[in-house]
Coordinates of C-alpha atoms in Angstrom, one line a residue:
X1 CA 10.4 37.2 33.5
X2 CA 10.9 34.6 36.5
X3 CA 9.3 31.6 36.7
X4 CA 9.1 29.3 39.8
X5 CA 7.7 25.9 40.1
X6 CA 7.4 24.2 43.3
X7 CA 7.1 20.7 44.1
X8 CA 7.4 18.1 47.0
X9 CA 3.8 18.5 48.6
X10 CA 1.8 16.1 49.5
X11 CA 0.1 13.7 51.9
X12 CA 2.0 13.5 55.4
X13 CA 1.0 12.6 58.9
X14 CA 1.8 14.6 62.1
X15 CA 5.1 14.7 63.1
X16 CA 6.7 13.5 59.9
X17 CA 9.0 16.0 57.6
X18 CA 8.8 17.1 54.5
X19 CA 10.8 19.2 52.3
X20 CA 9.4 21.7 49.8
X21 CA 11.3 22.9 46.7
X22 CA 11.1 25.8 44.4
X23 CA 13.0 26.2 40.7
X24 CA 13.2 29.6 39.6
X25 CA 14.3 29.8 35.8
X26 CA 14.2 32.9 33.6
X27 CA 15.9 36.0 34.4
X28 CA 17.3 34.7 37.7
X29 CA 19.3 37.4 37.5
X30 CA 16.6 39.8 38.7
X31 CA 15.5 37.6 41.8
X32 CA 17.1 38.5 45.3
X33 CA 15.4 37.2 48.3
X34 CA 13.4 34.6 47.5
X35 CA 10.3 33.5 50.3
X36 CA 7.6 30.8 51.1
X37 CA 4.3 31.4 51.7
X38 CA 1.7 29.6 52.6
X39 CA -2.9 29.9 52.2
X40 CA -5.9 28.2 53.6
X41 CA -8.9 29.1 52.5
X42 CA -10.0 30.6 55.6
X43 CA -7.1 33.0 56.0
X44 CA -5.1 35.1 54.0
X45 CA -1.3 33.9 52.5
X46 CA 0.5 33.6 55.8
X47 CA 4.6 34.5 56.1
X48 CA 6.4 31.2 56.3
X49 CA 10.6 32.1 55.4
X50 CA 12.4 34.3 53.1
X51 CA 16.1 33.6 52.4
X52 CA 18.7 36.4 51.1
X53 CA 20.6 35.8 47.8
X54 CA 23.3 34.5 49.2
X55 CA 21.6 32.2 51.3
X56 CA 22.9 33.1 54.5
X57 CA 20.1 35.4 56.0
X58 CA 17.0 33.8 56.8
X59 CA 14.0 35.5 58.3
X60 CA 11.7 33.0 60.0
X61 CA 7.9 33.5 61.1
X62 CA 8.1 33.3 64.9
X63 CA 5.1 30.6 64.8
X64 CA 7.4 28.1 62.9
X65 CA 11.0 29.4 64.4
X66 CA 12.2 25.6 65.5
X67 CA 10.2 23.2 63.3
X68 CA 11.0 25.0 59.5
X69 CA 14.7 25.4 58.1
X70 CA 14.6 27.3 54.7
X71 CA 17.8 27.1 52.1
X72 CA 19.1 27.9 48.3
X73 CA 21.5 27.1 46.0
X74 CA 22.3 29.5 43.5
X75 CA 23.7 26.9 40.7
X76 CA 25.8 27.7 38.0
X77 CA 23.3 27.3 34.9
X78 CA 21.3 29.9 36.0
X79 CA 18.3 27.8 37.5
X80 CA 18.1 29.1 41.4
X81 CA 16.4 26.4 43.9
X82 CA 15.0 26.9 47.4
X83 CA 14.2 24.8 49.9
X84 CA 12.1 24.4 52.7
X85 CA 12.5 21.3 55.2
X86 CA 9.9 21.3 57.4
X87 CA 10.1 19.1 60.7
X88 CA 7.2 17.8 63.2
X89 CA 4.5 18.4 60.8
X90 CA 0.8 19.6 62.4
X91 CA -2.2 18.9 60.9
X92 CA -2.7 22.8 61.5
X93 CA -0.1 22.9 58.7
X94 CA -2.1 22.1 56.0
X95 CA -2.1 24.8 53.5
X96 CA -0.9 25.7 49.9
X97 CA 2.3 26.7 50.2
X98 CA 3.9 29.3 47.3
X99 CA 7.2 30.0 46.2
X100 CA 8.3 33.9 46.3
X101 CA 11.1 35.8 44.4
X102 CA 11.7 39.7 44.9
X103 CA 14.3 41.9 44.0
X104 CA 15.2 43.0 47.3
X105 CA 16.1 41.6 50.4
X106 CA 14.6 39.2 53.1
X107 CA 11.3 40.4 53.8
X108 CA 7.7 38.7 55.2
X109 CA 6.0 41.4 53.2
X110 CA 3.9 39.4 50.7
X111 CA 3.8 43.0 48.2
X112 CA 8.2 42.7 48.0
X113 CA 7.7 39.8 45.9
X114 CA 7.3 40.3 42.5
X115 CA 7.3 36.6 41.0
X116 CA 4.6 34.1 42.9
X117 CA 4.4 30.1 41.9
X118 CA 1.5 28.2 41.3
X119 CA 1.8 26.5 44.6
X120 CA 2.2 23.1 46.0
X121 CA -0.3 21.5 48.8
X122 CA 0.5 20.0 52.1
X123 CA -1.7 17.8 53.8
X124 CA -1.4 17.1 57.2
X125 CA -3.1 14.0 59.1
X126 CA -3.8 13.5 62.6

């Protein structure tokens, strides 16, 4: 089993940054790509990033190609991190944004993920 915890939501205004960060523990060893997601509750989870295991491909969702940079670091002890910085923040950002981890590649298919985190809110004022 994976588990992922996210963290560094909050309160912003528009066009601050903010960066997002996801600890995967467990059987890290089973976890590939990892991705970010994000919901509002008038849409379904929306395709933010995805980042390979290695960390060097990245696939970006065209809407937020630009303002988003995702990133990992595959430490040592076993306890995989990713990262997303997130530049020029809209209010139209606000959402709950979830952590990924799939055993395959980089993908913005929300079923290739096997492990989902609780998720962390963003909240974006005008």
């Amino acid at each position: 089993q994976v588990h992922l915890a996210e963290s560094g939501g909050g309160l912003a205004q528009a066009g601050d940054s903010l960066t997002l960060s996801c600890a995967a523990s467990g059987r890290t060893s089973d976890v590939g790509a990892m991705g970010w997601f994000r919901q509002t509750p008038d849409k379904e989870r929306e395709f933010v990033a995805s980042v390979s295991l290695s960390g060097f491909n990245t696939w970006y969702a065209e809407a937020l190609k630009g303002r988003i940079t995702i990133s990992r670091d595959n430490a040592q002890n076993a306890v995989n991190t990713m990262y997303l910085q997130m530049n020029s923040l809209k209010p139209e950002d606000t959402a709950l944004y979830y952590c990924a981890a799939g055993a395959g590649g980089i993908t913005p298919q929300t079923s290739s993920y096997r492990y989902w985190g609780q998720g962390t809110r963003v909240t974006v004022s005008s």
